[in-house]
Coordinates of C-alpha atoms in Angstrom, one line a residue:
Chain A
X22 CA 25.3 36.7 143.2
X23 CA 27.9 34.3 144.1
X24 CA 30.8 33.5 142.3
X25 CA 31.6 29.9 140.8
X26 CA 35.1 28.0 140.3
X27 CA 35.5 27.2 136.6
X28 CA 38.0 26.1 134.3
X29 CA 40.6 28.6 133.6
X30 CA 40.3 27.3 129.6
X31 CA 36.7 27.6 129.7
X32 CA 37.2 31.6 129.6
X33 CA 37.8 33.6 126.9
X34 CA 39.6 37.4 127.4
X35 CA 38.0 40.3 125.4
X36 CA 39.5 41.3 122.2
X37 CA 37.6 44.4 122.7
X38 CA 38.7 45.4 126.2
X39 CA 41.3 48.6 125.2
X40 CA 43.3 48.1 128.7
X41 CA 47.1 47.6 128.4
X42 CA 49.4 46.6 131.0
X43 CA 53.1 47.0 131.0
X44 CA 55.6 44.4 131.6
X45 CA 56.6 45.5 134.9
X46 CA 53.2 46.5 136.4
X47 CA 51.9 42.9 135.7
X48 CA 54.4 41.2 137.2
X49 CA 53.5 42.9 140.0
X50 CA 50.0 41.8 139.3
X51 CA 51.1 38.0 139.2
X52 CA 52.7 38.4 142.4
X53 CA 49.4 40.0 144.1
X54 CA 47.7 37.3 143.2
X55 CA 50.3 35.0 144.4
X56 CA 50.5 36.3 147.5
X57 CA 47.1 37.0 148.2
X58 CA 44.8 34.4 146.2
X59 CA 42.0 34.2 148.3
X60 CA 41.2 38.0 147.0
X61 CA 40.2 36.2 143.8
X62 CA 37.4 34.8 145.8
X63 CA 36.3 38.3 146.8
X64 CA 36.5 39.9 143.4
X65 CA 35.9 37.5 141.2
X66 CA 36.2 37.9 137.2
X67 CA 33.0 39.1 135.6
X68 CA 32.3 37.5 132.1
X69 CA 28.8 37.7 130.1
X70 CA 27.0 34.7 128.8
X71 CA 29.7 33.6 126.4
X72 CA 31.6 33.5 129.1
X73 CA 33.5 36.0 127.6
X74 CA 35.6 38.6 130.5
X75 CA 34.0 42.1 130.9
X76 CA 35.8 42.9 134.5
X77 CA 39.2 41.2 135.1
X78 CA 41.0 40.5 131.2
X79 CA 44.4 41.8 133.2
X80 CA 43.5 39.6 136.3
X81 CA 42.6 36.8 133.9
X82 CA 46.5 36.8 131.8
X83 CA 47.7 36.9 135.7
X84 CA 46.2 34.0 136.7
X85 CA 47.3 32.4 133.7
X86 CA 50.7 33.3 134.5
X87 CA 50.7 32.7 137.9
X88 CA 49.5 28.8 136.4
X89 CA 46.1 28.8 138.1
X90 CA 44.2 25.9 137.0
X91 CA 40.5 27.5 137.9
X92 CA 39.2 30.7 139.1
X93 CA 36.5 32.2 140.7
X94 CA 33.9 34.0 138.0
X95 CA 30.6 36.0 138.2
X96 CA 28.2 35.3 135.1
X97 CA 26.7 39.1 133.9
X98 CA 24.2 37.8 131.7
X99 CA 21.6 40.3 132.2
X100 CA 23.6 42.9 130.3
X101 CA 22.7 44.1 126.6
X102 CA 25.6 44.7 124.2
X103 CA 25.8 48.7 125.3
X104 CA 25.7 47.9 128.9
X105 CA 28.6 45.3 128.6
X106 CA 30.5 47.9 127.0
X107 CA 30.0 50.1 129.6
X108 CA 30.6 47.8 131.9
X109 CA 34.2 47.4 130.3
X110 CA 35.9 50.6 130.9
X111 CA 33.6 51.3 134.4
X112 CA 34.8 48.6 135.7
X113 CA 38.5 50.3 135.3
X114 CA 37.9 53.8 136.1
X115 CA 39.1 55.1 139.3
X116 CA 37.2 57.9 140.7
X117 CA 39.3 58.8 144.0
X118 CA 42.6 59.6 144.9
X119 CA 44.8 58.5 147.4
X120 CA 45.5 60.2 150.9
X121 CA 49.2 60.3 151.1
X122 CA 49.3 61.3 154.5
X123 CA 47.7 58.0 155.7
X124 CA 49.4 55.8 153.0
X125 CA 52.9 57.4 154.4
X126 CA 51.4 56.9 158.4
X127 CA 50.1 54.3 158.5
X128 CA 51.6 51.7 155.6
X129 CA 54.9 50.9 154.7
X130 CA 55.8 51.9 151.1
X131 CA 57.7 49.1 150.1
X132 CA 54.5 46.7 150.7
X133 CA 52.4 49.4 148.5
X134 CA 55.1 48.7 145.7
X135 CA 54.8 45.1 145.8
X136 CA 50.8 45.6 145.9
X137 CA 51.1 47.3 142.5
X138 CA 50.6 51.1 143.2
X139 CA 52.2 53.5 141.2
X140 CA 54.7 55.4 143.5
X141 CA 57.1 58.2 142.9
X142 CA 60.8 57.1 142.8
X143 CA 61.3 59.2 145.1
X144 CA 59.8 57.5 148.2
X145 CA 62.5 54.9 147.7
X146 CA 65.5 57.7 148.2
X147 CA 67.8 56.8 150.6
X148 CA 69.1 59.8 152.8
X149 CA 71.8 61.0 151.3
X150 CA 75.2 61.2 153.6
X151 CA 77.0 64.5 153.0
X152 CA 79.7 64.2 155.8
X153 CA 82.2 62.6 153.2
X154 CA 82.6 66.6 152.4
X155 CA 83.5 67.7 155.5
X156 CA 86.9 65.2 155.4
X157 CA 87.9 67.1 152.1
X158 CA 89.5 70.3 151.2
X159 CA 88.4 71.8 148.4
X160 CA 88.2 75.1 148.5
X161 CA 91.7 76.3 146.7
X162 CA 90.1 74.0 143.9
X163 CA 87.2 75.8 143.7
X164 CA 88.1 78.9 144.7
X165 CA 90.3 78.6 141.6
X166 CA 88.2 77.5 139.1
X167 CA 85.4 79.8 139.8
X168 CA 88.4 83.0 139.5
X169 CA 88.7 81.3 136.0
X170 CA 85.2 82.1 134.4
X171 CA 84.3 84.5 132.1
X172 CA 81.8 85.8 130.6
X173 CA 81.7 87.6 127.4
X174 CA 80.0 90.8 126.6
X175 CA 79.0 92.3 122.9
X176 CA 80.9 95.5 122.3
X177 CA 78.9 96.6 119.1
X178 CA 81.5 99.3 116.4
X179 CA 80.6 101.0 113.8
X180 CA 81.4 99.2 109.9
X181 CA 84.3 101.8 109.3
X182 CA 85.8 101.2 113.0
X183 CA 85.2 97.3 113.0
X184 CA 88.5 96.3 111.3
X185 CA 90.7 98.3 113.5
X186 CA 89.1 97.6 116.1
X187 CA 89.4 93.3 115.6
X188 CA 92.9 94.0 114.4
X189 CA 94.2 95.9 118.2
X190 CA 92.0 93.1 120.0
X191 CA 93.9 90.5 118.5
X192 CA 97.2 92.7 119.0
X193 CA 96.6 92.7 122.4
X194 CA 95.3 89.0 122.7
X195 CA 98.4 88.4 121.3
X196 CA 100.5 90.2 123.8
X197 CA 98.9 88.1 126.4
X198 CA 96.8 91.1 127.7
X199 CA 93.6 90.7 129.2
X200 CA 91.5 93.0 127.5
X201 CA 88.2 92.7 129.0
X202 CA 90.2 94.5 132.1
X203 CA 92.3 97.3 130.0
X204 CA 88.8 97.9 128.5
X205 CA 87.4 98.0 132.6
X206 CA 90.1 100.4 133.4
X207 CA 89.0 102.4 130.9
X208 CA 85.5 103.1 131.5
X209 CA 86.2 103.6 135.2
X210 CA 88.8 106.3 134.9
X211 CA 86.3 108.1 131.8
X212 CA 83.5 107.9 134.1
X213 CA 85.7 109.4 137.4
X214 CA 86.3 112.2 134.7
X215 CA 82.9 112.6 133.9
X216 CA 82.2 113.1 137.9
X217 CA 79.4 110.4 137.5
Chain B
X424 CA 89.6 41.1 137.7
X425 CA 88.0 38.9 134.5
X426 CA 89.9 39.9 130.8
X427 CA 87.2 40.8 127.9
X428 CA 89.4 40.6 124.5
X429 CA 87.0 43.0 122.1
X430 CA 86.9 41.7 118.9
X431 CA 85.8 43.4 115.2
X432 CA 82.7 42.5 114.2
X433 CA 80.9 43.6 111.2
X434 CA 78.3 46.0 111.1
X435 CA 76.6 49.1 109.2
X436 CA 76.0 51.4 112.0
X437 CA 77.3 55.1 111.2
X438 CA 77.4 58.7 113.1
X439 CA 74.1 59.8 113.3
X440 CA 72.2 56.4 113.3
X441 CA 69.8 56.5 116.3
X442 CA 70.7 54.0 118.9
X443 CA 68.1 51.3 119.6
X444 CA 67.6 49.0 122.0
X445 CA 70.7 46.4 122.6
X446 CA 70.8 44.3 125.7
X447 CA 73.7 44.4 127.6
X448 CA 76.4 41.9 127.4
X449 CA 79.0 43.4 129.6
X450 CA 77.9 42.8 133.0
X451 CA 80.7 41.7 134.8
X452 CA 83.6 43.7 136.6
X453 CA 85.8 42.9 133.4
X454 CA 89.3 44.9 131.6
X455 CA 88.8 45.2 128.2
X456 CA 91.9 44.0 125.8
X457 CA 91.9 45.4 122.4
X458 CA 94.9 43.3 120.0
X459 CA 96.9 42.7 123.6
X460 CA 96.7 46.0 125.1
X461 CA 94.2 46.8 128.1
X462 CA 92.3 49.9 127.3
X463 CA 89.3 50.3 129.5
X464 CA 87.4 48.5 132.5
X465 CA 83.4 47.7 133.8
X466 CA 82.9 48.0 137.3
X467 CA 79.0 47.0 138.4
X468 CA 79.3 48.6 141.3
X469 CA 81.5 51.0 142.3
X470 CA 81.8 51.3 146.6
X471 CA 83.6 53.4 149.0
X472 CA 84.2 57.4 149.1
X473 CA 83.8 57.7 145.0
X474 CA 80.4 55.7 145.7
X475 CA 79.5 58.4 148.7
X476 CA 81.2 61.5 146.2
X477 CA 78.5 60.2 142.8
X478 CA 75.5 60.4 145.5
X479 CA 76.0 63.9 146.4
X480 CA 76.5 65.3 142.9
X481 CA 73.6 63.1 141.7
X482 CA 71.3 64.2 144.6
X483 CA 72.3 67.9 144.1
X484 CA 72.4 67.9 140.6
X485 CA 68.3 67.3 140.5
X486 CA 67.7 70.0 142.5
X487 CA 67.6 74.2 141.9
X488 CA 70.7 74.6 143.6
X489 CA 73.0 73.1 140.1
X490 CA 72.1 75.2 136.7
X491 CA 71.4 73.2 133.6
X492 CA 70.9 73.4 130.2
X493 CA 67.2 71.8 129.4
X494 CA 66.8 70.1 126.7
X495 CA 62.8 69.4 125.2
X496 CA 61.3 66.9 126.4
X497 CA 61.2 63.6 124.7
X498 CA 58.0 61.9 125.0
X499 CA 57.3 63.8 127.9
X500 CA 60.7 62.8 129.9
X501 CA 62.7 65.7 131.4
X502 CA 65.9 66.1 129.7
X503 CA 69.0 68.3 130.9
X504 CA 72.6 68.6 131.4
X505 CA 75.6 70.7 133.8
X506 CA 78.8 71.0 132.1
X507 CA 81.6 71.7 134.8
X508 CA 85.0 72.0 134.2
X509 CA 86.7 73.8 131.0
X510 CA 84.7 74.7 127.9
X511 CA 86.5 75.1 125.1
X512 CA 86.6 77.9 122.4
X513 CA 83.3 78.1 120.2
X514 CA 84.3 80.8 118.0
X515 CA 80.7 79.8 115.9
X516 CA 78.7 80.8 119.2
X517 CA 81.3 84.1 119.0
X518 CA 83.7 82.7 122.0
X519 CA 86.6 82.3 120.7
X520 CA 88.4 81.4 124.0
X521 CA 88.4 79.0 126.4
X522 CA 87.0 79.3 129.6
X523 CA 85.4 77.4 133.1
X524 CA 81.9 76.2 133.0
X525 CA 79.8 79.4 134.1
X526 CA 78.5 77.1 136.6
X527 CA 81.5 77.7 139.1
X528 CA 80.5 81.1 139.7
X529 CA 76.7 79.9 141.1
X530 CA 77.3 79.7 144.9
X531 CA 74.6 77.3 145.3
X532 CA 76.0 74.6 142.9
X533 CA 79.5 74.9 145.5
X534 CA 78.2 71.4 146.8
X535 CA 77.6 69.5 143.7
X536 CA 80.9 70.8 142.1
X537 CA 82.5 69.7 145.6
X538 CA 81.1 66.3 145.2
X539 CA 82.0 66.0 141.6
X540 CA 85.6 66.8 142.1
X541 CA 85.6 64.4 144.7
X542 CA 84.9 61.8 142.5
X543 CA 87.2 63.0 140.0
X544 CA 89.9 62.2 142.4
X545 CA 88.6 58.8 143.4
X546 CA 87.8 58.1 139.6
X547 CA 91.3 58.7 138.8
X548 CA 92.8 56.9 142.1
X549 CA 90.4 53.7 140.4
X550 CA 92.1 54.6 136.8
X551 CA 95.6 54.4 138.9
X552 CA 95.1 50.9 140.5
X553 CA 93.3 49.2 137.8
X554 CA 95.4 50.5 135.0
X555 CA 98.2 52.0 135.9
X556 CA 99.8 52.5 132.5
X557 CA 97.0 54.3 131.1
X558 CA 97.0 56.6 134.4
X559 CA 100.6 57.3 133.6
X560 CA 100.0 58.0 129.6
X561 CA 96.7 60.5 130.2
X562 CA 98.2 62.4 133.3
X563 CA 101.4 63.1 130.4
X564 CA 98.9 63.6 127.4
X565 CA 96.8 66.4 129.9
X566 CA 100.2 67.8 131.1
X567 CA 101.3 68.3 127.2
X568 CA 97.7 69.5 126.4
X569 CA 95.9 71.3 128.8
X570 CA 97.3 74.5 130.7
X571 CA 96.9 73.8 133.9
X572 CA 93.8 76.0 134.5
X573 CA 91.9 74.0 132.2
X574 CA 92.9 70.7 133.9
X575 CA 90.2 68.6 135.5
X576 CA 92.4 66.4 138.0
X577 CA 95.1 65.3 136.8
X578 CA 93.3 63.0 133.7
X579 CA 91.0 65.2 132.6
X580 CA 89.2 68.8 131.6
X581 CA 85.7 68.8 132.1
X582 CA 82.3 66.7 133.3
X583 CA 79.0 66.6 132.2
X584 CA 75.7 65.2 134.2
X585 CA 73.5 63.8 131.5
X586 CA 70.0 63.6 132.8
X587 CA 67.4 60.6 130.7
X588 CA 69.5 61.8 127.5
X589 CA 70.1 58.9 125.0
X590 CA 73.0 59.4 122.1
X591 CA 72.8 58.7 118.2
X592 CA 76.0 57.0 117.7
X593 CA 78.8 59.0 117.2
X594 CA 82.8 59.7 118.3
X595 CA 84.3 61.7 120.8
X596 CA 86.4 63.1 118.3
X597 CA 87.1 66.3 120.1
X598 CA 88.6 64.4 123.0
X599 CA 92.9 63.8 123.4
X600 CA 93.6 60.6 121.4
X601 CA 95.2 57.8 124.0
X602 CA 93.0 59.8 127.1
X603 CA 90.1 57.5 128.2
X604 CA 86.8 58.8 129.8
X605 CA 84.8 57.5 132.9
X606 CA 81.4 57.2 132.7
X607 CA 79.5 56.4 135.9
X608 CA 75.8 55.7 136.2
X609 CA 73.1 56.3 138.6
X610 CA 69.6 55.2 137.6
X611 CA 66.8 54.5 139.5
X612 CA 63.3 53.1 138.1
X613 CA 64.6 53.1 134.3
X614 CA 65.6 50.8 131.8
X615 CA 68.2 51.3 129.3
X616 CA 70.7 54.1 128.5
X617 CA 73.4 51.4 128.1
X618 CA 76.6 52.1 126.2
X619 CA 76.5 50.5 122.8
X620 CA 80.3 50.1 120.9
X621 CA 79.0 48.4 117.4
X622 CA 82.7 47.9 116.1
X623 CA 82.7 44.6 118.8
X624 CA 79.1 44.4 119.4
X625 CA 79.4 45.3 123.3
X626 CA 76.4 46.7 125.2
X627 CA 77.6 47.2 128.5
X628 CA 74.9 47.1 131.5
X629 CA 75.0 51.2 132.7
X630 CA 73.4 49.8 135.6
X631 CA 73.1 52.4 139.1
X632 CA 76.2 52.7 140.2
X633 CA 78.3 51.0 137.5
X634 CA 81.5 52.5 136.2
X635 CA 82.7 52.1 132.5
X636 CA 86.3 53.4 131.6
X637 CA 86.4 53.3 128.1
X638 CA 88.7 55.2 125.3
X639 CA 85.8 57.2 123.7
X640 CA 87.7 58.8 120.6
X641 CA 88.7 55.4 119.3
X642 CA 85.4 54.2 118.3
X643 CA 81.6 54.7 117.3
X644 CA 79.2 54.4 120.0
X645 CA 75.4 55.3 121.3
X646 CA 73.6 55.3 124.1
X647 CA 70.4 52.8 123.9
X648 CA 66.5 54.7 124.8
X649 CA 66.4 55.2 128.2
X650 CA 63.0 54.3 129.3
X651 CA 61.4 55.1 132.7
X652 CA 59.0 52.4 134.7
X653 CA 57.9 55.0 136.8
X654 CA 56.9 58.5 137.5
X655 CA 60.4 59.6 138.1
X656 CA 62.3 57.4 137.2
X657 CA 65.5 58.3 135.6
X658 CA 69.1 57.5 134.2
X659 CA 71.8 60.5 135.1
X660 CA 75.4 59.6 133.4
X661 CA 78.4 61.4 135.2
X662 CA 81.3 61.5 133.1
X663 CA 84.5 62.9 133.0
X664 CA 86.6 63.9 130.2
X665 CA 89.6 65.1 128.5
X666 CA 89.2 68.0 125.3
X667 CA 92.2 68.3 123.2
X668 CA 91.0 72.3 122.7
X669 CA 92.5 73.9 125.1
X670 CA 96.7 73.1 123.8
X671 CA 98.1 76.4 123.6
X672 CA 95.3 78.4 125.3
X673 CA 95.8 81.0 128.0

C-alpha cells in the first residue's frame, strides 16, 4: 500500500481516539517532524474511508502546527467498525523496552531528548564540583553545632510524685543547670553501687 | 541593579487559601521598594562560590546521606524536607527547649551541612553588598535575639531544603520582624513553585538558580503547584531564616 499526499484540511482527527499529549512532549513532536519530515513519508497517517485518522491524530495536530500544507496518508478501508477500534489503541501500544546500555553507548542523550523520549532528569546532571569545600574551614562551625543537639528522653513518675517532680526540674532549669546530665551522674554512680 | 516599587493591590486571598497557578512577573535581577525603602532583591541567577556552595547541598540533600522528614506524596510526587540549624521550643510536641536540628549529629549529612553553611556565608556576603542597611539592621536584630548558639551566620537561625512542596498562603509570623529571609531555587525539569506576594500581585520566576531576598513576616504569600515534566523532575527551595524563639533561651 503506498501512501498518497493529500490536503492537510481534507483530514479529519478522531474524537474517539483517548491519546493525550502534554504541552511539552508535543512540542517536541513538532520539532521531530521539523527536523526530520521525510519520516512522514515512511510512516504515513492511517485514516479509514471517511478519511477520518485511526494511526497518527498526535502526528496529525503536529503537522498542523508545524504549518504543513499536505501530508502523506494510508487509506484503511478494509477495516469494520471493531477492527478500527482496535486499530486505535494498537497502533499506540509499545510492547518493548529500551536497552539503556546501547542508548547510553552508542547515542548521545541530548539528541534522544530532542527526539521525544522520555528520559530521567537525571541523565542531564552535570558533575557536581566539591573542591569548593576543601578552600573552607568549617569544622569549629560544625563541630559546634553538632555539641548543641539534644535529644529528649520520657522519664515517666508516678501521679503523687509528678508535681514535685515538674516543680525541682523547673528549679533547676531555672538555676541554669543542665539536668539531663545531674540526672546522667546519677544513674552512673547508682549503678557503680550496684556493682553492675 | 533595576528598582521594582511594590504597590497594594486589592485582593481576597487569606492564610490557608491554596496557592494556584500565577505566572511570574518578577524576572529580572530587580530591588524591591516598598513606600521608599528597599526591602528585598531577585537575582535570576546567582554565580560564583554561593552558586558552587547551593550545588553541593542540593546534590547531597537527594541522597541517603541527609535525613528528612517525608511528607506523603502528592499525586504521586516525592515530598520532603531537612531542617538545619536551631529548632525552637515545641512545648505541644513536649520540647519545651530549644535545640540544633538532630541532623548535626548524622555524620553522613557533614557535607551537605558544610555546603549549606557555605552558602549561608555567601548569602549574607550578597545581603551585605546589595543592601547593606538591611545587613546592618538583621545582624543587630539576631545579636538582640538569638544566643549565639542558636545563630545561623550572622543574619540568621536556621534552613530548610524544601523538596516539590508547594505552600497555601500564609505569614512567616514566627520569624524576627525587620529580619529578611533568602530563598534560593534549584529546579530541574519542573514548572512552577514560584513565590506569590498577593498584597502587590508579584509572582516572582523561582527559576534554577534564582535568589529572592524578601521580608517574609511582613506579608501573605504561597508557593504556586509545582509540577514536574519529567520522571524526576523537581523544585528543591533552600532557604535560610531568622526565628524570634530562641530570645532569652539557653
Amino acid at each position: 500500500m503506498k501512501p498518497q499526499l493529500v490536503a492537510i484540511n481534507k483530514i479529519q482527527p478522531n474524537a474517539d481516539n483517548p491519546r493525550l499529549i502534554k504541552n511539552i512532549k508535543f512540542k517536541k513532536l513538532v520539532k521531530s517532524i521539523e527536523d526530520l519530515p521525510s519520516m512522514l513519508q515512511l510512516r504515513p497517517i492511517v485514516v479509514d474511508e471517511d478519511m477520518v485518522i485511526l494511526g497518527g491524530n498526535m502526528r496529525y495536530k503536529a503537522c498542523i502546527e508545524a504549518g504543513l500544507k499536505e501530508i502523506p496518508i494510508i487509506v484503511a478501508d478494509e477495516l469494520n467498525e471493531d477492527e478500527k477500534k482496535a486499530f486505535v489503541i494498537k497502533d499506540n501500544v509499545s510492547y518493548g523496552e529500551w536497552d539503556w546500555d546501547i542508548l547510553g553507548n552508542e547515542y548521545d542523550f541530548e539528541s534522544l531528548d530532542d527526539w521525544g523520549m522520555d528520559l530521567p532528569s537525571d541523565m542531564f546532571r552535570e558533575d557536581v564540583d566539591y573542591s569548593i569545600l576543601d578552600d573552607e574551614d568549617f569544622e569549629d562551625e560544625l563541630d559546634s553545632m553538632e555539641g548543641d543537639v539534644r535529644r529528649a528522653l520520657q522519664i515517666p513518675f508516678e501521679a503523687e510524685h509528678y508535681e514535685e517532680a515538674k516543680e525541682l526540674y523547673k528549679f533547676w532549669v531555672d538555676s541554669g543547670a543542665y539536668v539531663g546530665g545531674m540526672i546522667l551522674e546519677y544513674l552512673k554512680e547508682e549503678r557503680k553501687k550496684a556493682g553492675l | 541593579m533595576k528598582i521594582v516599587d511594590l504597590v497594594d493591590v486589592e485582593h481576597n486571598i487569606k492564610v490557608g487559601d491554596v496557592c494556584e497557578t500565577f505566572e511570574p512577573n518578577i524576572t529580572e535581577d530587580c530591588i524591591f521598594m516598598f513606600e521608599g525603602e528597599p526591602v528585598g532583591f531577585f537575582i535570576t541567577k546567582i554565580e560564583g562560590k554561593l552558586k558552587k556552595f547551593i550545588e553541593i547541598a542540593n546534590s547531597e540533600f537527594r541522597t541517603d546521606r541527609v535525613p528528612k522528614s517525608i511528607m506523603a506524596r502528592a499525586s504521586g510526587v516525592e515530598q520532603y524536607s531537612t531542617i538545619i540549624g536551631s529548632v525552637p521550643p515545641k512545648p505541644h510536641l513536649r520540647r519545651p527547649y530549644p535545640s540544633i536540628s538532630s541532623v548535626h549529629n548524622t555524620k553522613s549529612a557533614r557535607i551537605f551541612i558544610k555546603a549549606m553553611l557555605g552558602a549561608c556565608r555567601e548569602a549574607e556576603a550578597m545581603l551585605k553588598e546589595i543592601l547593606p542597611e538591611q545587613y546592618e539592621k538583621q545582624v543587630k536584630l539576631i545579636e538582640e535575639y538569638v544566643p549565639e548558639k542558636y545563630r545561623l551566620g550572622k543574619c540568621f537561625t536556621s534552613s530548610i531544603n524544601n523538596y516539590n512542596i508547594p505552600a497555601p498562603f500564609h505569614r512567616d509570623t514566627a520569624n524576627i520582624k525587620g529580619c529578611v529571609n533568602v530563598i534560593i531555587t534549584k529546579k530541574q525539569d519542573a514548572t512552577g513553585g514560584n513565590l506569590h506576594v498577593p498584597d502587590y500581585g508579584a509572582t516572582m520566576d523561582s527559576s534554577d538558580n534564582s535568589m529572592l531576598v524578601y521580608p517574609a513576616w511582613r506579608n501573605v504569600h504561597g508557593v504556586t503547584p509545582i509540577v514536574p515534566t519529567k520522571e524526576g523532575g523537581y523544585r528543591n527551595s533552600l532557604v535560610f531564616y531568622p526565628l524570634a524563639s530562641f530570645k532569652g533561651k539557653k
